[in-house]
Amino acid sequence: DAGVTQSPTHLIKTRGQQVTLRCSPISGHKSVSWYQQVLGQGPQFIFQYYEKEERGRGNFPDRFSARQFPNYSSELNVNALLLGDSALYLCASSRPGTGEETQYFGPGTRLLVL
Amino acid sequence: AQSVSQHNHHVILSEAASLELGCNYSYGGTVNLFWYVQYPGQHLQLLLKYFSGDPLVKGIKGFEAEFIKSKFSFNLRKPSVQWSDTAEYFCARYNQGGKLIFGQGTELSVKP
């Protein structure tokens, strides 16, 4: 079975630009979560979507937004990029409601803001 | 709010040495604990997880972890490490809002 896929793998942007990152979950997984991982730290939760509804939001500014599509894929958008947005953006998918919900991660998109 | 802390930032071992990485979680909420590993240049992979039952959990690649409720700990162990175990290891749990909360990570370097 295919795992979680993300695109693009790498991205270079300049301050003030906007970026869209994409994620496709594991087949059968209806929930997608987004995380930001800065070098030397653990991933930080940004958003979770389940059945196209926002299920949770982390402590990130409104410049960050996301959505989930009917096929359960998801996009993360970041507007007005800052240098501090440079990070590895991880997507994870899961199957809620099993009582032992486990998140499986994709390879990430490495974003560099210059 | 639930949290997770990892004691060691960087651990250096020789091959065949035994490994124990510490993880403590905060009191409260449903117990659900995970260890993930991030090999150089690769994505986060699930090593093992604990929700209930036998407190000694076996994972992939010879790793195991023990849930000790009285100590709020979920330490990761491996009897004999290999050079290929060089990676960053993360302990995690869900908070009450369903967000996965990660520790700061422990970088393991295994010398051949």
PDB file of C-alpha atoms in Angstrom:
ATOM      1  CA  ASP A   1       0.000   0.000   0.000  1.00  0.00           C
ATOM      2  CA  ALA A   2       1.157   3.524  -0.745  1.00  0.00           C
ATOM      3  CA  GLY A   3       2.056   5.640   2.234  1.00  0.00           C
ATOM      4  CA  VAL A   4       1.353   9.304   2.764  1.00  0.00           C
ATOM      5  CA  THR A   5       2.629  11.362  -0.148  1.00  0.00           C
ATOM      6  CA  GLN A   6       3.507  15.044  -0.171  1.00  0.00           C
ATOM      7  CA  SER A   7       4.428  17.514  -2.865  1.00  0.00           C
ATOM      8  CA  PRO A   8       6.638  19.263  -3.612  1.00  0.00           C
ATOM      9  CA  THR A   9       9.628  17.781  -1.789  1.00  0.00           C
ATOM     10  CA  HIS A  10      11.523  21.060  -1.696  1.00  0.00           C
ATOM     11  CA  LEU A  11      10.529  24.667  -2.224  1.00  0.00           C
ATOM     12  CA  ILE A  12      12.336  27.985  -2.163  1.00  0.00           C
ATOM     13  CA  LYS A  13      10.326  31.174  -1.739  1.00  0.00           C
ATOM     14  CA  THR A  14      11.032  34.784  -0.850  1.00  0.00           C
ATOM     15  CA  ARG A  15       9.563  36.784   2.004  1.00  0.00           C
ATOM     16  CA  GLY A  16       6.016  37.945   1.385  1.00  0.00           C
ATOM     17  CA  GLN A  17       5.186  35.208  -1.099  1.00  0.00           C
ATOM     18  CA  GLN A  18       2.514  32.578  -0.682  1.00  0.00           C
ATOM     19  CA  VAL A  19       2.979  28.803  -0.783  1.00  0.00           C
ATOM     20  CA  THR A  20       0.689  25.775  -1.139  1.00  0.00           C
ATOM     21  CA  LEU A  21       1.733  22.350   0.045  1.00  0.00           C
ATOM     22  CA  ARG A  22      -0.134  19.175  -0.857  1.00  0.00           C
ATOM     23  CA  CYS A  23      -0.747  15.876   0.876  1.00  0.00           C
ATOM     24  CA  SER A  24      -2.422  12.610  -0.068  1.00  0.00           C
ATOM     25  CA  PRO A  25      -3.319  10.286   2.807  1.00  0.00           C
ATOM     26  CA  ILE A  26      -3.038   6.546   3.023  1.00  0.00           C
ATOM     27  CA  SER A  27      -5.994   4.869   1.324  1.00  0.00           C
ATOM     28  CA  GLY A  28      -8.864   4.541   3.792  1.00  0.00           C
ATOM     29  CA  HIS A  29      -7.588   7.283   6.093  1.00  0.00           C
ATOM     30  CA  LYS A  30     -10.043  10.134   6.419  1.00  0.00           C
ATOM     31  CA  SER A  31      -8.050  12.424   8.690  1.00  0.00           C
ATOM     32  CA  VAL A  32      -5.045  14.535   7.750  1.00  0.00           C
ATOM     33  CA  SER A  33      -2.858  16.540  10.110  1.00  0.00           C
ATOM     34  CA  TRP A  34      -0.167  19.091   9.367  1.00  0.00           C
ATOM     35  CA  TYR A  35       2.970  19.728  11.411  1.00  0.00           C
ATOM     36  CA  GLN A  36       5.875  22.154  11.233  1.00  0.00           C
ATOM     37  CA  GLN A  37       9.313  20.844  12.176  1.00  0.00           C
ATOM     38  CA  VAL A  38      12.059  23.360  12.726  1.00  0.00           C
ATOM     39  CA  LEU A  39      15.621  22.054  12.777  1.00  0.00           C
ATOM     40  CA  GLY A  40      16.504  20.530  16.119  1.00  0.00           C
ATOM     41  CA  GLN A  41      12.944  20.431  17.460  1.00  0.00           C
ATOM     42  CA  GLY A  42      10.011  18.064  17.487  1.00  0.00           C
ATOM     43  CA  PRO A  43       7.128  18.587  15.076  1.00  0.00           C
ATOM     44  CA  GLN A  44       4.582  21.222  16.095  1.00  0.00           C
ATOM     45  CA  PHE A  45       0.909  20.670  15.342  1.00  0.00           C
ATOM     46  CA  ILE A  46      -0.669  23.109  12.878  1.00  0.00           C
ATOM     47  CA  PHE A  47      -4.028  21.663  11.749  1.00  0.00           C
ATOM     48  CA  GLN A  48      -6.092  18.525  11.697  1.00  0.00           C
ATOM     49  CA  TYR A  49      -8.906  17.852   9.258  1.00  0.00           C
ATOM     50  CA  TYR A  50     -11.413  15.032   9.373  1.00  0.00           C
ATOM     51  CA  GLU A  51     -14.117  14.498   6.804  1.00  0.00           C
ATOM     52  CA  LYS A  52     -13.331  17.942   5.349  1.00  0.00           C
ATOM     53  CA  GLU A  53     -13.949  19.694   8.670  1.00  0.00           C
ATOM     54  CA  GLU A  54     -11.276  21.365  10.776  1.00  0.00           C
ATOM     55  CA  ARG A  55     -10.898  19.212  13.852  1.00  0.00           C
ATOM     56  CA  GLY A  56      -8.127  21.119  15.572  1.00  0.00           C
ATOM     57  CA  ARG A  57      -5.784  24.041  15.167  1.00  0.00           C
ATOM     58  CA  GLY A  58      -2.429  24.700  16.758  1.00  0.00           C
ATOM     59  CA  ASN A  59      -0.899  27.950  17.882  1.00  0.00           C
ATOM     60  CA  PHE A  60      -0.095  29.358  14.441  1.00  0.00           C
ATOM     61  CA  PRO A  61      -1.058  32.732  12.944  1.00  0.00           C
ATOM     62  CA  ASP A  62      -3.933  33.226  10.526  1.00  0.00           C
ATOM     63  CA  ARG A  63      -1.417  33.298   7.681  1.00  0.00           C
ATOM     64  CA  PHE A  64      -1.633  29.509   7.891  1.00  0.00           C
ATOM     65  CA  SER A  65      -4.738  27.887   6.466  1.00  0.00           C
ATOM     66  CA  ALA A  66      -5.663  24.454   5.203  1.00  0.00           C
ATOM     67  CA  ARG A  67      -8.460  22.507   3.633  1.00  0.00           C
ATOM     68  CA  GLN A  68      -9.396  18.917   2.897  1.00  0.00           C
ATOM     69  CA  PHE A  69     -10.971  17.727  -0.303  1.00  0.00           C
ATOM     70  CA  PRO A  70     -13.680  15.077  -0.881  1.00  0.00           C
ATOM     71  CA  ASN A  71     -10.962  12.517  -1.718  1.00  0.00           C
ATOM     72  CA  TYR A  72      -9.387  13.308   1.719  1.00  0.00           C
ATOM     73  CA  SER A  73      -6.283  14.913   0.244  1.00  0.00           C
ATOM     74  CA  SER A  74      -5.310  18.190   1.804  1.00  0.00           C
ATOM     75  CA  GLU A  75      -3.559  21.476   1.122  1.00  0.00           C
ATOM     76  CA  LEU A  76      -1.709  23.725   3.524  1.00  0.00           C
ATOM     77  CA  ASN A  77      -1.432  27.375   2.532  1.00  0.00           C
ATOM     78  CA  VAL A  78       0.906  29.903   4.053  1.00  0.00           C
ATOM     79  CA  ASN A  79       0.558  33.570   3.095  1.00  0.00           C
ATOM     80  CA  ALA A  80       2.968  36.453   3.540  1.00  0.00           C
ATOM     81  CA  LEU A  81       5.918  34.163   4.162  1.00  0.00           C
ATOM     82  CA  LEU A  82       8.444  35.094   6.829  1.00  0.00           C
ATOM     83  CA  LEU A  83      12.010  33.884   7.210  1.00  0.00           C
ATOM     84  CA  GLY A  84      10.873  31.990  10.304  1.00  0.00           C
ATOM     85  CA  ASP A  85       8.503  29.883   8.232  1.00  0.00           C
ATOM     86  CA  SER A  86      11.511  27.992   6.875  1.00  0.00           C
ATOM     87  CA  ALA A  87      10.970  24.446   8.098  1.00  0.00           C
ATOM     88  CA  LEU A  88      10.022  20.901   7.190  1.00  0.00           C
ATOM     89  CA  TYR A  89       6.253  20.640   6.811  1.00  0.00           C
ATOM     90  CA  LEU A  90       4.914  17.214   7.609  1.00  0.00           C
ATOM     91  CA  CYS A  91       1.593  15.685   6.775  1.00  0.00           C
ATOM     92  CA  ALA A  92       0.181  12.710   8.639  1.00  0.00           C
ATOM     93  CA  SER A  93      -2.897  10.634   8.018  1.00  0.00           C
ATOM     94  CA  SER A  94      -4.957   8.535  10.396  1.00  0.00           C
ATOM     95  CA  ARG A  95      -8.186   6.634  10.766  1.00  0.00           C
ATOM     96  CA  PRO A  96     -10.146   8.156  13.688  1.00  0.00           C
ATOM     97  CA  GLY A  97     -12.715   6.181  15.593  1.00  0.00           C
ATOM     98  CA  THR A  98     -10.664   3.024  16.004  1.00  0.00           C
ATOM     99  CA  GLY A  99      -9.838   3.735  19.644  1.00  0.00           C
ATOM    100  CA  GLU A 100      -6.150   3.480  18.840  1.00  0.00           C
ATOM    101  CA  GLU A 101      -5.758   6.267  16.331  1.00  0.00           C
ATOM    102  CA  THR A 102      -2.225   6.303  14.969  1.00  0.00           C
ATOM    103  CA  GLN A 103      -0.743   8.931  12.698  1.00  0.00           C
ATOM    104  CA  TYR A 104       1.489   7.937   9.787  1.00  0.00           C
ATOM    105  CA  PHE A 105       3.740  10.559   8.314  1.00  0.00           C
ATOM    106  CA  GLY A 106       4.750  11.528   4.823  1.00  0.00           C
ATOM    107  CA  PRO A 107       8.264  12.515   3.732  1.00  0.00           C
ATOM    108  CA  GLY A 108       7.600  16.216   4.221  1.00  0.00           C
ATOM    109  CA  THR A 109       8.081  19.365   2.180  1.00  0.00           C
ATOM    110  CA  ARG A 110      11.193  21.346   2.992  1.00  0.00           C
ATOM    111  CA  LEU A 111      10.445  25.048   2.646  1.00  0.00           C
ATOM    112  CA  LEU A 112      13.183  27.639   2.546  1.00  0.00           C
ATOM    113  CA  VAL A 113      12.191  31.296   2.747  1.00  0.00           C
ATOM    114  CA  LEU A 114      14.842  33.771   1.626  1.00  0.00           C
TER     115      LEU A 114
ATOM    116  CA  ALA B   1      -2.142  20.728  29.019  1.00  0.00           C
ATOM    117  CA  GLN B   2      -0.567  17.400  28.239  1.00  0.00           C
ATOM    118  CA  SER B   3       3.137  17.430  27.478  1.00  0.00           C
ATOM    119  CA  VAL B   4       6.017  15.098  26.767  1.00  0.00           C
ATOM    120  CA  SER B   5       9.650  15.569  27.731  1.00  0.00           C
ATOM    121  CA  GLN B   6      12.731  13.727  26.600  1.00  0.00           C
ATOM    122  CA  HIS B   7      15.738  13.834  28.881  1.00  0.00           C
ATOM    123  CA  ASN B   8      18.594  13.472  26.464  1.00  0.00           C
ATOM    124  CA  HIS B   9      19.250  15.707  23.485  1.00  0.00           C
ATOM    125  CA  HIS B  10      22.159  13.731  22.088  1.00  0.00           C
ATOM    126  CA  VAL B  11      23.296  10.224  22.928  1.00  0.00           C
ATOM    127  CA  ILE B  12      26.467   8.685  21.543  1.00  0.00           C
ATOM    128  CA  LEU B  13      26.970   4.920  21.761  1.00  0.00           C
ATOM    129  CA  SER B  14      29.249   2.315  20.290  1.00  0.00           C
ATOM    130  CA  GLU B  15      27.803  -0.574  18.324  1.00  0.00           C
ATOM    131  CA  ALA B  16      26.483  -3.417  20.499  1.00  0.00           C
ATOM    132  CA  ALA B  17      25.902  -1.084  23.456  1.00  0.00           C
ATOM    133  CA  SER B  18      22.503  -1.091  25.108  1.00  0.00           C
ATOM    134  CA  LEU B  19      20.186   1.850  24.611  1.00  0.00           C
ATOM    135  CA  GLU B  20      17.657   3.509  26.846  1.00  0.00           C
ATOM    136  CA  LEU B  21      16.056   6.820  25.886  1.00  0.00           C
ATOM    137  CA  GLY B  22      13.941   8.562  28.468  1.00  0.00           C
ATOM    138  CA  CYS B  23      10.442   9.922  27.940  1.00  0.00           C
ATOM    139  CA  ASN B  24       8.150  11.372  30.582  1.00  0.00           C
ATOM    140  CA  TYR B  25       4.583  12.427  29.991  1.00  0.00           C
ATOM    141  CA  SER B  26       2.385  14.746  31.981  1.00  0.00           C
ATOM    142  CA  TYR B  27      -0.462  13.547  34.160  1.00  0.00           C
ATOM    143  CA  GLY B  28      -3.996  13.628  32.829  1.00  0.00           C
ATOM    144  CA  GLY B  29      -6.099  12.434  29.948  1.00  0.00           C
ATOM    145  CA  THR B  30      -6.187   9.102  28.231  1.00  0.00           C
ATOM    146  CA  VAL B  31      -2.887   7.278  28.022  1.00  0.00           C
ATOM    147  CA  ASN B  32      -1.637   6.991  24.469  1.00  0.00           C
ATOM    148  CA  LEU B  33       2.097   7.017  23.850  1.00  0.00           C
ATOM    149  CA  PHE B  34       4.222   6.692  20.752  1.00  0.00           C
ATOM    150  CA  TRP B  35       7.843   6.484  19.728  1.00  0.00           C
ATOM    151  CA  TYR B  36       8.739   7.675  16.254  1.00  0.00           C
ATOM    152  CA  VAL B  37      12.121   7.539  14.544  1.00  0.00           C
ATOM    153  CA  GLN B  38      13.506   9.829  11.864  1.00  0.00           C
ATOM    154  CA  TYR B  39      16.482   8.351  10.018  1.00  0.00           C
ATOM    155  CA  PRO B  40      18.734  10.834   8.188  1.00  0.00           C
ATOM    156  CA  GLY B  41      16.953  12.028   5.067  1.00  0.00           C
ATOM    157  CA  GLN B  42      13.882   9.928   5.733  1.00  0.00           C
ATOM    158  CA  HIS B  43      10.414  10.563   7.068  1.00  0.00           C
ATOM    159  CA  LEU B  44       9.085   9.955  10.566  1.00  0.00           C
ATOM    160  CA  GLN B  45       8.341   6.272  11.085  1.00  0.00           C
ATOM    161  CA  LEU B  46       6.348   4.672  13.874  1.00  0.00           C
ATOM    162  CA  LEU B  47       8.504   2.453  16.088  1.00  0.00           C
ATOM    163  CA  LEU B  48       5.863   1.409  18.597  1.00  0.00           C
ATOM    164  CA  LYS B  49       2.778   2.573  20.455  1.00  0.00           C
ATOM    165  CA  TYR B  50       0.951   1.993  23.712  1.00  0.00           C
ATOM    166  CA  PHE B  51      -2.707   2.465  24.479  1.00  0.00           C
ATOM    167  CA  SER B  52      -3.472  -0.174  27.106  1.00  0.00           C
ATOM    168  CA  GLY B  53      -2.667  -3.721  28.137  1.00  0.00           C
ATOM    169  CA  ASP B  54       0.795  -5.200  28.562  1.00  0.00           C
ATOM    170  CA  PRO B  55       3.052  -2.310  29.654  1.00  0.00           C
ATOM    171  CA  LEU B  56       6.007  -3.823  27.808  1.00  0.00           C
ATOM    172  CA  VAL B  57       5.538  -2.975  24.149  1.00  0.00           C
ATOM    173  CA  LYS B  58       7.510  -4.552  21.336  1.00  0.00           C
ATOM    174  CA  GLY B  59       8.168  -2.498  18.240  1.00  0.00           C
ATOM    175  CA  ILE B  60       9.965  -2.823  14.959  1.00  0.00           C
ATOM    176  CA  LYS B  61      13.717  -3.326  14.519  1.00  0.00           C
ATOM    177  CA  GLY B  62      14.198  -4.842  17.976  1.00  0.00           C
ATOM    178  CA  PHE B  63      13.003  -1.804  19.927  1.00  0.00           C
ATOM    179  CA  GLU B  64      10.774  -2.027  22.975  1.00  0.00           C
ATOM    180  CA  ALA B  65       9.333   0.416  25.475  1.00  0.00           C
ATOM    181  CA  GLU B  66       7.982   0.063  28.972  1.00  0.00           C
ATOM    182  CA  PHE B  67       5.025   2.047  30.252  1.00  0.00           C
ATOM    183  CA  ILE B  68       5.471   2.763  33.970  1.00  0.00           C
ATOM    184  CA  LYS B  69       2.380   4.528  35.237  1.00  0.00           C
ATOM    185  CA  SER B  70       3.819   5.388  38.668  1.00  0.00           C
ATOM    186  CA  LYS B  71       6.744   7.180  37.054  1.00  0.00           C
ATOM    187  CA  PHE B  72       4.822   8.711  34.118  1.00  0.00           C
ATOM    188  CA  SER B  73       7.499   7.233  31.910  1.00  0.00           C
ATOM    189  CA  PHE B  74       7.655   5.436  28.585  1.00  0.00           C
ATOM    190  CA  ASN B  75      11.341   4.772  27.982  1.00  0.00           C
ATOM    191  CA  LEU B  76      12.598   3.284  24.748  1.00  0.00           C
ATOM    192  CA  ARG B  77      15.105   0.424  24.901  1.00  0.00           C
ATOM    193  CA  LYS B  78      17.177  -1.747  22.629  1.00  0.00           C
ATOM    194  CA  PRO B  79      19.612  -4.372  23.966  1.00  0.00           C
ATOM    195  CA  SER B  80      22.245  -3.916  21.264  1.00  0.00           C
ATOM    196  CA  VAL B  81      22.374  -0.958  18.890  1.00  0.00           C
ATOM    197  CA  GLN B  82      23.704  -0.969  15.374  1.00  0.00           C
ATOM    198  CA  TRP B  83      25.223   1.799  13.295  1.00  0.00           C
ATOM    199  CA  SER B  84      21.986   1.828  11.274  1.00  0.00           C
ATOM    200  CA  ASP B  85      20.091   2.944  14.408  1.00  0.00           C
ATOM    201  CA  THR B  86      21.671   6.381  14.059  1.00  0.00           C
ATOM    202  CA  ALA B  87      18.637   8.660  13.888  1.00  0.00           C
ATOM    203  CA  GLU B  88      16.502  11.106  15.817  1.00  0.00           C
ATOM    204  CA  TYR B  89      13.928   9.593  18.149  1.00  0.00           C
ATOM    205  CA  PHE B  90      10.720  11.302  19.229  1.00  0.00           C
ATOM    206  CA  CYS B  91       8.311  10.425  21.997  1.00  0.00           C
ATOM    207  CA  ALA B  92       4.728  11.671  21.514  1.00  0.00           C
ATOM    208  CA  ARG B  93       1.217  11.549  22.908  1.00  0.00           C
ATOM    209  CA  TYR B  94      -2.172  13.029  22.087  1.00  0.00           C
ATOM    210  CA  ASN B  95      -3.482  15.915  24.144  1.00  0.00           C
ATOM    211  CA  GLN B  96      -7.153  16.228  25.073  1.00  0.00           C
ATOM    212  CA  GLY B  97      -7.844  18.100  21.862  1.00  0.00           C
ATOM    213  CA  GLY B  98      -6.551  15.218  19.770  1.00  0.00           C
ATOM    214  CA  LYS B  99      -3.318  16.938  18.770  1.00  0.00           C
ATOM    215  CA  LEU B 100      -0.173  14.827  18.693  1.00  0.00           C
ATOM    216  CA  ILE B 101       2.367  16.434  21.053  1.00  0.00           C
ATOM    217  CA  PHE B 102       6.032  15.611  20.512  1.00  0.00           C
ATOM    218  CA  GLY B 103       9.018  15.752  22.805  1.00  0.00           C
ATOM    219  CA  GLN B 104      12.102  17.692  21.789  1.00  0.00           C
ATOM    220  CA  GLY B 105      13.711  14.630  20.292  1.00  0.00           C
ATOM    221  CA  THR B 106      16.884  12.670  21.077  1.00  0.00           C
ATOM    222  CA  GLU B 107      19.602  12.410  18.490  1.00  0.00           C
ATOM    223  CA  LEU B 108      21.295   9.011  18.649  1.00  0.00           C
ATOM    224  CA  SER B 109      24.722   8.570  17.096  1.00  0.00           C
ATOM    225  CA  VAL B 110      26.088   5.030  16.941  1.00  0.00           C
ATOM    226  CA  LYS B 111      29.815   4.687  16.311  1.00  0.00           C
ATOM    227  CA  PRO B 112      30.821   1.675  14.215  1.00  0.00           C
TER     228      PRO B 112
END
